[in-house]
Amino acid sequence: MSMFKIFDVAGSGMAAQSLRLNTVASNLANADSVSSTPEGAYHAKEPLFAAVQRSFGSAKSADADSAVGVQVKGVTESQADVQARYEPGNPMSDADGYVYGSNVNPIDELVNMISASRSYQNNVEAMNTTKQLMIKTLDLGK
């Protein structure tokens, strides 16, 4: 495995955490939105990641080395129930006077934001440390 694969792994982790931060931002932006139907209410988005690894003995081509890191499998919608509130004066209310809010939990989203931010920072630190070690290794040859 090439030493430069560390940058691929950290870069894929940074891309995954960036997507996670974007979904958190979208969820927080729509946390207070309402709809006139439960189906039309905003459902929280949740990214799905997978670790990509390969065993050292199974490489059949040079491209097999590139399959390491984090892979984004997709973005799913939360299956949690939406909130129904009785607001007959709201223009979005249905015939019974209910509006349906999103199923976004702002506390969970803030925790996700902090976790994604820290993970992103850790990947940046891994890249910077690797770069410094490579430079020190090259300086040994002087």
Tab-separated table of N, CA and C in Angstrom:
chain	number	residue	atom	x	y	z
A	1	MET	N	0.850	-1.183	0.000
A	1	MET	CA	0.000	0.000	0.000
A	1	MET	C	0.888	1.236	0.000
A	2	SER	N	0.617	2.133	-0.883
A	2	SER	CA	1.394	3.359	-1.010
A	2	SER	C	1.157	4.269	0.178
A	3	MET	N	2.189	5.032	0.537
A	3	MET	CA	2.043	6.001	1.634
A	3	MET	C	1.039	7.085	1.271
A	4	PHE	N	0.863	7.325	-0.004
A	4	PHE	CA	-0.059	8.371	-0.433
A	4	PHE	C	-1.526	7.967	-0.252
A	5	LYS	N	-1.797	6.687	0.015
A	5	LYS	CA	-3.174	6.244	0.243
A	5	LYS	C	-3.739	6.854	1.523
A	6	ILE	N	-2.853	7.266	2.432
A	6	ILE	CA	-3.317	7.927	3.654
A	6	ILE	C	-4.099	9.181	3.289
A	7	PHE	N	-3.636	9.882	2.270
A	7	PHE	CA	-4.339	11.087	1.828
A	7	PHE	C	-5.698	10.738	1.210
A	8	ASP	N	-5.764	9.600	0.509
A	8	ASP	CA	-7.046	9.160	-0.065
A	8	ASP	C	-8.054	8.817	1.025
A	9	VAL	N	-7.578	8.113	2.054
A	9	VAL	CA	-8.465	7.721	3.151
A	9	VAL	C	-8.957	8.953	3.898
A	10	ALA	N	-8.039	9.840	4.257
A	10	ALA	CA	-8.429	11.051	4.985
A	10	ALA	C	-9.312	11.947	4.116
A	11	GLY	N	-9.011	12.027	2.825
A	11	GLY	CA	-9.821	12.843	1.917
A	11	GLY	C	-11.238	12.311	1.778
A	12	SER	N	-11.375	10.986	1.699
A	12	SER	CA	-12.723	10.417	1.604
A	12	SER	C	-13.484	10.619	2.905
A	13	GLY	N	-12.770	10.578	4.033
A	13	GLY	CA	-13.412	10.861	5.313
A	13	GLY	C	-13.865	12.309	5.407
A	14	MET	N	-13.046	13.218	4.890
A	14	MET	CA	-13.419	14.636	4.894
A	14	MET	C	-14.640	14.884	3.998
A	15	ALA	N	-14.673	14.227	2.856
A	15	ALA	CA	-15.824	14.381	1.956
A	15	ALA	C	-17.099	13.843	2.613
A	16	ALA	N	-16.985	12.716	3.315
A	16	ALA	CA	-18.145	12.142	3.988
A	16	ALA	C	-18.640	13.062	5.103
A	17	GLN	N	-17.720	13.608	5.879
A	17	GLN	CA	-18.128	14.496	6.969
A	17	GLN	C	-18.677	15.813	6.434
A	18	SER	N	-18.189	16.247	5.293
A	18	SER	CA	-18.740	17.446	4.662
A	18	SER	C	-20.197	17.210	4.251
A	19	LEU	N	-20.484	16.046	3.690
A	19	LEU	CA	-21.862	15.694	3.345
A	19	LEU	C	-22.716	15.629	4.606
A	20	ARG	N	-22.157	15.064	5.660
A	20	ARG	CA	-22.886	14.983	6.927
A	20	ARG	C	-23.212	16.378	7.461
A	21	LEU	N	-22.260	17.297	7.375
A	21	LEU	CA	-22.510	18.672	7.809
A	21	LEU	C	-23.579	19.342	6.948
A	22	ASN	N	-23.573	19.060	5.662
A	22	ASN	CA	-24.592	19.628	4.769
A	22	ASN	C	-25.989	19.106	5.098
A	23	THR	N	-26.108	17.810	5.429
A	23	THR	CA	-27.417	17.278	5.784
A	23	THR	C	-27.884	17.841	7.124
A	24	VAL	N	-26.958	18.034	8.046
A	24	VAL	CA	-27.317	18.653	9.330
A	24	VAL	C	-27.824	20.077	9.092
A	25	ALA	N	-27.138	20.824	8.246
A	25	ALA	CA	-27.567	22.198	7.946
A	25	ALA	C	-28.957	22.207	7.309
A	26	SER	N	-29.209	21.277	6.395
A	26	SER	CA	-30.520	21.180	5.762
A	26	SER	C	-31.598	20.828	6.781
A	27	ASN	N	-31.273	19.890	7.666
A	27	ASN	CA	-32.241	19.492	8.684
A	27	ASN	C	-32.556	20.642	9.634
A	28	LEU	N	-31.529	21.357	10.078
A	28	LEU	CA	-31.763	22.472	10.996
A	28	LEU	C	-32.528	23.607	10.317
A	29	ALA	N	-32.272	23.815	9.032
A	29	ALA	CA	-32.974	24.872	8.308
A	29	ALA	C	-34.463	24.559	8.163
A	30	ASN	N	-34.803	23.284	8.129
A	30	ASN	CA	-36.200	22.882	7.942
A	30	ASN	C	-36.854	22.375	9.225
A	31	ALA	N	-36.207	22.574	10.364
A	31	ALA	CA	-36.726	22.040	11.625
A	31	ALA	C	-38.083	22.627	11.995
A	32	ASP	N	-38.329	23.869	11.649
A	32	ASP	CA	-39.584	24.529	12.026
A	32	ASP	C	-40.592	24.609	10.878
A	33	SER	N	-40.341	23.927	9.793
A	33	SER	CA	-41.278	23.983	8.666
A	33	SER	C	-42.526	23.154	8.973
A	34	VAL	N	-43.632	23.558	8.385
A	34	VAL	CA	-44.899	22.845	8.587
A	34	VAL	C	-45.531	22.537	7.235
A	35	SER	N	-46.438	21.578	7.275
A	35	SER	CA	-47.155	21.173	6.072
A	35	SER	C	-48.602	20.881	6.447
A	36	SER	N	-49.442	20.807	5.441
A	36	SER	CA	-50.852	20.511	5.692
A	36	SER	C	-51.137	19.013	5.692
A	37	THR	N	-50.140	18.196	5.316
A	37	THR	CA	-50.306	16.745	5.328
A	37	THR	C	-49.099	16.094	5.985
A	38	PRO	N	-49.274	14.942	6.608
A	38	PRO	CA	-48.118	14.254	7.191
A	38	PRO	C	-47.099	13.831	6.135
A	39	GLU	N	-47.572	13.522	4.938
A	39	GLU	CA	-46.666	13.099	3.867
A	39	GLU	C	-45.828	14.272	3.352
A	40	GLY	N	-46.387	15.461	3.412
A	40	GLY	CA	-45.688	16.641	2.907
A	40	GLY	C	-44.734	17.265	3.908
A	41	ALA	N	-44.782	16.796	5.156
A	41	ALA	CA	-43.895	17.352	6.186
A	41	ALA	C	-42.449	16.971	5.892
A	42	TYR	N	-41.539	17.828	6.311
A	42	TYR	CA	-40.109	17.574	6.082
A	42	TYR	C	-39.656	16.412	6.951
A	43	HIS	N	-38.953	15.482	6.345
A	43	HIS	CA	-38.366	14.347	7.062
A	43	HIS	C	-36.855	14.552	7.121
A	44	ALA	N	-36.290	14.358	8.301
A	44	ALA	CA	-34.855	14.562	8.493
A	44	ALA	C	-34.053	13.656	7.561
A	45	LYS	N	-32.990	14.208	7.002
A	45	LYS	CA	-32.104	13.455	6.115
A	45	LYS	C	-30.982	12.841	6.947
A	46	GLU	N	-30.605	11.619	6.602
A	46	GLU	CA	-29.550	10.905	7.312
A	46	GLU	C	-28.602	10.271	6.295
A	47	PRO	N	-27.328	10.684	6.267
A	47	PRO	CA	-26.389	10.065	5.329
A	47	PRO	C	-26.004	8.662	5.791
A	48	LEU	N	-25.722	7.816	4.838
A	48	LEU	CA	-25.325	6.442	5.118
A	48	LEU	C	-23.943	6.215	4.530
A	49	PHE	N	-22.999	5.814	5.386
A	49	PHE	CA	-21.611	5.616	4.978
A	49	PHE	C	-21.225	4.150	5.124
A	50	ALA	N	-20.180	3.770	4.392
A	50	ALA	CA	-19.610	2.427	4.511
A	50	ALA	C	-18.099	2.543	4.425
A	51	ALA	N	-17.422	1.739	5.230
A	51	ALA	CA	-15.968	1.680	5.157
A	51	ALA	C	-15.582	0.774	3.992
A	52	VAL	N	-14.679	1.251	3.168
A	52	VAL	CA	-14.224	0.473	2.017
A	52	VAL	C	-12.814	-0.003	2.316
A	53	GLN	N	-12.632	-1.334	2.282
A	53	GLN	CA	-11.328	-1.925	2.542
A	53	GLN	C	-11.060	-2.992	1.503
A	54	ARG	N	-9.819	-3.314	1.361
A	54	ARG	CA	-9.470	-4.445	0.509
A	54	ARG	C	-8.375	-5.206	1.220
A	55	SER	N	-8.320	-6.510	1.003
A	55	SER	CA	-7.249	-7.302	1.600
A	55	SER	C	-6.021	-7.203	0.717
A	56	PHE	N	-4.851	-7.252	1.328
A	56	PHE	CA	-3.613	-7.044	0.584
A	56	PHE	C	-3.352	-8.130	-0.449
A	57	GLY	N	-3.827	-9.337	-0.244
A	57	GLY	CA	-3.566	-10.419	-1.180
A	57	GLY	C	-4.509	-10.469	-2.366
A	58	SER	N	-5.528	-9.603	-2.402
A	58	SER	CA	-6.535	-9.722	-3.455
A	58	SER	C	-6.391	-8.704	-4.574
A	59	ALA	N	-5.319	-7.930	-4.571
A	59	ALA	CA	-5.162	-6.899	-5.599
A	59	ALA	C	-4.873	-7.557	-6.942
A	60	LYS	N	-5.729	-7.300	-7.935
A	60	LYS	CA	-5.537	-7.868	-9.269
A	60	LYS	C	-5.097	-6.818	-10.262
A	61	SER	N	-5.209	-5.551	-9.862
A	61	SER	CA	-4.787	-4.488	-10.759
A	61	SER	C	-4.345	-3.301	-9.922
A	62	ALA	N	-3.785	-2.326	-10.569
A	62	ALA	CA	-3.342	-1.115	-9.868
A	62	ALA	C	-4.526	-0.316	-9.351
A	63	ASP	N	-5.696	-0.455	-10.001
A	63	ASP	CA	-6.879	0.284	-9.563
A	63	ASP	C	-7.441	-0.245	-8.254
A	64	ALA	N	-7.085	-1.468	-7.887
A	64	ALA	CA	-7.615	-2.035	-6.650
A	64	ALA	C	-7.103	-1.272	-5.431
A	65	ASP	N	-5.919	-0.631	-5.555
A	65	ASP	CA	-5.371	0.137	-4.446
A	65	ASP	C	-6.227	1.346	-4.104
A	66	SER	N	-7.014	1.843	-5.049
A	66	SER	CA	-7.783	3.054	-4.811
A	66	SER	C	-9.055	2.790	-4.007
A	67	ALA	N	-9.376	1.549	-3.742
A	67	ALA	CA	-10.623	1.222	-3.055
A	67	ALA	C	-10.421	1.156	-1.543
A	68	VAL	N	-10.034	2.276	-0.936
A	68	VAL	CA	-9.936	2.374	0.519
A	68	VAL	C	-10.552	3.688	0.956
A	69	GLY	N	-11.078	3.703	2.170
A	69	GLY	CA	-11.621	4.941	2.700
A	69	GLY	C	-13.078	4.819	3.072
A	70	VAL	N	-13.801	5.910	2.876
A	70	VAL	CA	-15.215	5.985	3.227
A	70	VAL	C	-16.016	6.165	1.942
A	71	GLN	N	-17.056	5.375	1.813
A	71	GLN	CA	-17.929	5.473	0.651
A	71	GLN	C	-19.300	5.954	1.111
A	72	VAL	N	-19.869	6.914	0.390
A	72	VAL	CA	-21.211	7.394	0.687
A	72	VAL	C	-22.191	6.476	-0.032
A	73	LYS	N	-23.004	5.777	0.741
A	73	LYS	CA	-23.988	4.861	0.169
A	73	LYS	C	-25.262	5.585	-0.254
A	74	GLY	N	-25.524	6.728	0.351
A	74	GLY	CA	-26.717	7.480	0.000
A	74	GLY	C	-27.205	8.309	1.171
A	75	VAL	N	-28.295	8.993	0.927
A	75	VAL	CA	-28.932	9.802	1.963
A	75	VAL	C	-30.368	9.300	2.094
A	76	THR	N	-30.734	8.894	3.296
A	76	THR	CA	-32.071	8.378	3.548
A	76	THR	C	-32.883	9.398	4.344
A	77	GLU	N	-34.172	9.165	4.414
A	77	GLU	CA	-35.049	10.013	5.216
A	77	GLU	C	-35.417	9.283	6.498
A	78	SER	N	-35.488	10.020	7.577
A	78	SER	CA	-35.861	9.465	8.869
A	78	SER	C	-37.284	8.919	8.814
A	79	GLN	N	-37.505	7.800	9.485
A	79	GLN	CA	-38.828	7.185	9.534
A	79	GLN	C	-39.594	7.555	10.808
A	80	ALA	N	-39.039	8.469	11.603
A	80	ALA	CA	-39.717	8.898	12.825
A	80	ALA	C	-41.017	9.622	12.474
A	81	ASP	N	-41.958	9.562	13.397
A	81	ASP	CA	-43.254	10.206	13.171
A	81	ASP	C	-43.112	11.724	13.144
A	82	VAL	N	-43.926	12.357	12.321
A	82	VAL	CA	-43.957	13.821	12.282
A	82	VAL	C	-44.880	14.318	13.383
A	83	GLN	N	-44.691	15.568	13.784
A	83	GLN	CA	-45.476	16.150	14.870
A	83	GLN	C	-46.747	16.779	14.312
A	84	ALA	N	-47.874	16.442	14.919
A	84	ALA	CA	-49.144	17.073	14.555
A	84	ALA	C	-49.491	18.084	15.646
A	85	ARG	N	-49.760	19.326	15.236
A	85	ARG	CA	-50.116	20.379	16.188
A	85	ARG	C	-51.455	20.977	15.774
A	86	TYR	N	-52.257	21.261	16.774
A	86	TYR	CA	-53.565	21.869	16.515
A	86	TYR	C	-53.395	23.379	16.426
A	87	GLU	N	-53.476	23.910	15.217
A	87	GLU	CA	-53.358	25.344	14.958
A	87	GLU	C	-54.404	25.728	13.908
A	88	PRO	N	-55.650	25.903	14.324
A	88	PRO	CA	-56.703	26.177	13.331
A	88	PRO	C	-56.525	27.516	12.627
A	89	GLY	N	-55.794	28.458	13.198
A	89	GLY	CA	-55.595	29.759	12.561
A	89	GLY	C	-54.476	29.776	11.544
A	90	ASN	N	-53.710	28.714	11.472
A	90	ASN	CA	-52.588	28.638	10.539
A	90	ASN	C	-53.115	28.402	9.125
A	91	PRO	N	-52.646	29.175	8.144
A	91	PRO	CA	-53.126	28.970	6.772
A	91	PRO	C	-52.737	27.604	6.190
A	92	MET	N	-51.767	26.934	6.786
A	92	MET	CA	-51.348	25.609	6.309
A	92	MET	C	-52.134	24.482	6.961
A	93	SER	N	-53.063	24.787	7.873
A	93	SER	CA	-53.775	23.730	8.601
A	93	SER	C	-54.722	22.972	7.663
A	94	ASP	N	-54.937	21.710	8.024
A	94	ASP	CA	-55.861	20.899	7.228
A	94	ASP	C	-57.301	21.182	7.667
A	95	ALA	N	-58.244	20.408	7.189
A	95	ALA	CA	-59.661	20.642	7.484
A	95	ALA	C	-59.973	20.511	8.974
A	96	ASP	N	-59.163	19.712	9.702
A	96	ASP	CA	-59.379	19.521	11.138
A	96	ASP	C	-58.617	20.540	11.977
A	97	GLY	N	-57.835	21.417	11.335
A	97	GLY	CA	-57.095	22.444	12.057
A	97	GLY	C	-55.693	22.037	12.468
A	98	TYR	N	-55.181	20.946	11.927
A	98	TYR	CA	-53.845	20.469	12.298
A	98	TYR	C	-52.808	20.853	11.242
A	99	VAL	N	-51.619	21.171	11.723
A	99	VAL	CA	-50.450	21.325	10.860
A	99	VAL	C	-49.448	20.251	11.273
A	100	TYR	N	-48.629	19.849	10.347
A	100	TYR	CA	-47.684	18.760	10.588
A	100	TYR	C	-46.264	19.296	10.457
A	101	GLY	N	-45.543	19.224	11.567
A	101	GLY	CA	-44.169	19.716	11.593
A	101	GLY	C	-43.182	18.638	11.208
A	102	SER	N	-41.943	19.036	11.081
A	102	SER	CA	-40.899	18.094	10.689
A	102	SER	C	-40.573	17.153	11.844
A	103	ASN	N	-39.869	16.078	11.526
A	103	ASN	CA	-39.436	15.150	12.563
A	103	ASN	C	-37.976	15.373	12.936
A	104	VAL	N	-37.473	16.569	12.711
A	104	VAL	CA	-36.089	16.910	13.033
A	104	VAL	C	-35.978	17.178	14.531
A	105	ASN	N	-35.007	16.533	15.165
A	105	ASN	CA	-34.702	16.793	16.566
A	105	ASN	C	-33.466	17.703	16.597
A	106	PRO	N	-33.633	18.981	16.935
A	106	PRO	CA	-32.494	19.912	16.883
A	106	PRO	C	-31.328	19.514	17.784
A	107	ILE	N	-31.602	18.888	18.912
A	107	ILE	CA	-30.524	18.460	19.819
A	107	ILE	C	-29.669	17.392	19.136
A	108	ASP	N	-30.325	16.406	18.534
A	108	ASP	CA	-29.586	15.360	17.812
A	108	ASP	C	-28.777	15.955	16.669
A	109	GLU	N	-29.347	16.923	15.989
A	109	GLU	CA	-28.650	17.538	14.863
A	109	GLU	C	-27.418	18.320	15.327
A	110	LEU	N	-27.529	18.996	16.453
A	110	LEU	CA	-26.366	19.720	16.986
A	110	LEU	C	-25.261	18.757	17.411
A	111	VAL	N	-25.650	17.622	17.988
A	111	VAL	CA	-24.659	16.598	18.345
A	111	VAL	C	-23.999	16.057	17.086
A	112	ASN	N	-24.796	15.795	16.037
A	112	ASN	CA	-24.234	15.337	14.759
A	112	ASN	C	-23.291	16.371	14.167
A	113	MET	N	-23.647	17.649	14.295
A	113	MET	CA	-22.806	18.708	13.757
A	113	MET	C	-21.453	18.751	14.475
A	114	ILE	N	-21.460	18.651	15.789
A	114	ILE	CA	-20.212	18.668	16.551
A	114	ILE	C	-19.366	17.446	16.209
A	115	SER	N	-20.007	16.283	16.131
A	115	SER	CA	-19.290	15.054	15.807
A	115	SER	C	-18.682	15.104	14.407
A	116	ALA	N	-19.446	15.572	13.435
A	116	ALA	CA	-18.935	15.662	12.059
A	116	ALA	C	-17.801	16.675	11.968
A	117	SER	N	-17.932	17.781	12.665
A	117	SER	CA	-16.891	18.807	12.656
A	117	SER	C	-15.590	18.273	13.256
A	118	ARG	N	-15.700	17.563	14.357
A	118	ARG	CA	-14.508	16.986	14.996
A	118	ARG	C	-13.878	15.904	14.118
A	119	SER	N	-14.700	15.086	13.493
A	119	SER	CA	-14.168	14.048	12.597
A	119	SER	C	-13.446	14.680	11.415
A	120	TYR	N	-14.014	15.753	10.889
A	120	TYR	CA	-13.375	16.468	9.782
A	120	TYR	C	-12.020	17.012	10.233
A	121	GLN	N	-11.997	17.623	11.409
A	121	GLN	CA	-10.744	18.163	11.946
A	121	GLN	C	-9.706	17.065	12.156
A	122	ASN	N	-10.141	15.891	12.629
A	122	ASN	CA	-9.211	14.777	12.831
A	122	ASN	C	-8.616	14.313	11.511
A	123	ASN	N	-9.401	14.281	10.456
A	123	ASN	CA	-8.879	13.899	9.145
A	123	ASN	C	-7.884	14.927	8.627
A	124	VAL	N	-8.159	16.205	8.863
A	124	VAL	CA	-7.207	17.248	8.471
A	124	VAL	C	-5.894	17.071	9.228
A	125	GLU	N	-5.979	16.793	10.513
A	125	GLU	CA	-4.770	16.580	11.317
A	125	GLU	C	-3.987	15.358	10.843
A	126	ALA	N	-4.684	14.286	10.462
A	126	ALA	CA	-4.005	13.096	9.943
A	126	ALA	C	-3.245	13.435	8.665
A	127	MET	N	-3.871	14.235	7.788
A	127	MET	CA	-3.196	14.637	6.548
A	127	MET	C	-1.987	15.523	6.845
A	128	ASN	N	-2.141	16.479	7.749
A	128	ASN	CA	-1.029	17.368	8.083
A	128	ASN	C	0.117	16.612	8.733
A	129	THR	N	-0.182	15.687	9.627
A	129	THR	CA	0.863	14.894	10.278
A	129	THR	C	1.595	14.030	9.260
A	130	THR	N	0.851	13.414	8.352
A	130	THR	CA	1.475	12.595	7.309
A	130	THR	C	2.388	13.447	6.431
A	131	LYS	N	1.920	14.636	6.077
A	131	LYS	CA	2.740	15.533	5.255
A	131	LYS	C	4.030	15.905	5.987
A	132	GLN	N	3.924	16.227	7.264
A	132	GLN	CA	5.110	16.591	8.040
A	132	GLN	C	6.080	15.427	8.149
A	133	LEU	N	5.549	14.217	8.346
A	133	LEU	CA	6.423	13.047	8.428
A	133	LEU	C	7.118	12.779	7.096
A	134	MET	N	6.431	12.975	5.995
A	134	MET	CA	7.059	12.780	4.683
A	134	MET	C	8.161	13.815	4.449
A	135	ILE	N	7.907	15.035	4.852
A	135	ILE	CA	8.930	16.079	4.694
A	135	ILE	C	10.144	15.766	5.559
A	136	LYS	N	9.911	15.319	6.791
A	136	LYS	CA	11.036	14.946	7.682
A	136	LYS	C	11.813	13.773	7.101
A	137	THR	N	11.124	12.834	6.509
A	137	THR	CA	11.796	11.693	5.882
A	137	THR	C	12.671	12.141	4.722
A	138	LEU	N	12.164	13.078	3.918
A	138	LEU	CA	12.967	13.599	2.827
A	138	LEU	C	14.164	14.399	3.329
A	139	ASP	N	14.004	15.075	4.451
A	139	ASP	CA	15.112	15.841	5.026
A	139	ASP	C	16.210	14.932	5.546
A	140	LEU	N	15.900	13.689	5.875
A	140	LEU	CA	16.934	12.759	6.336
A	140	LEU	C	17.949	12.475	5.236
A	141	GLY	N	17.555	12.573	4.007
A	141	GLY	CA	18.428	12.288	2.884
A	141	GLY	C	19.381	13.429	2.541
A	142	LYS	N	19.262	14.563	3.191
A	142	LYS	CA	20.131	15.701	2.883
A	142	LYS	C	21.513	15.537	3.461
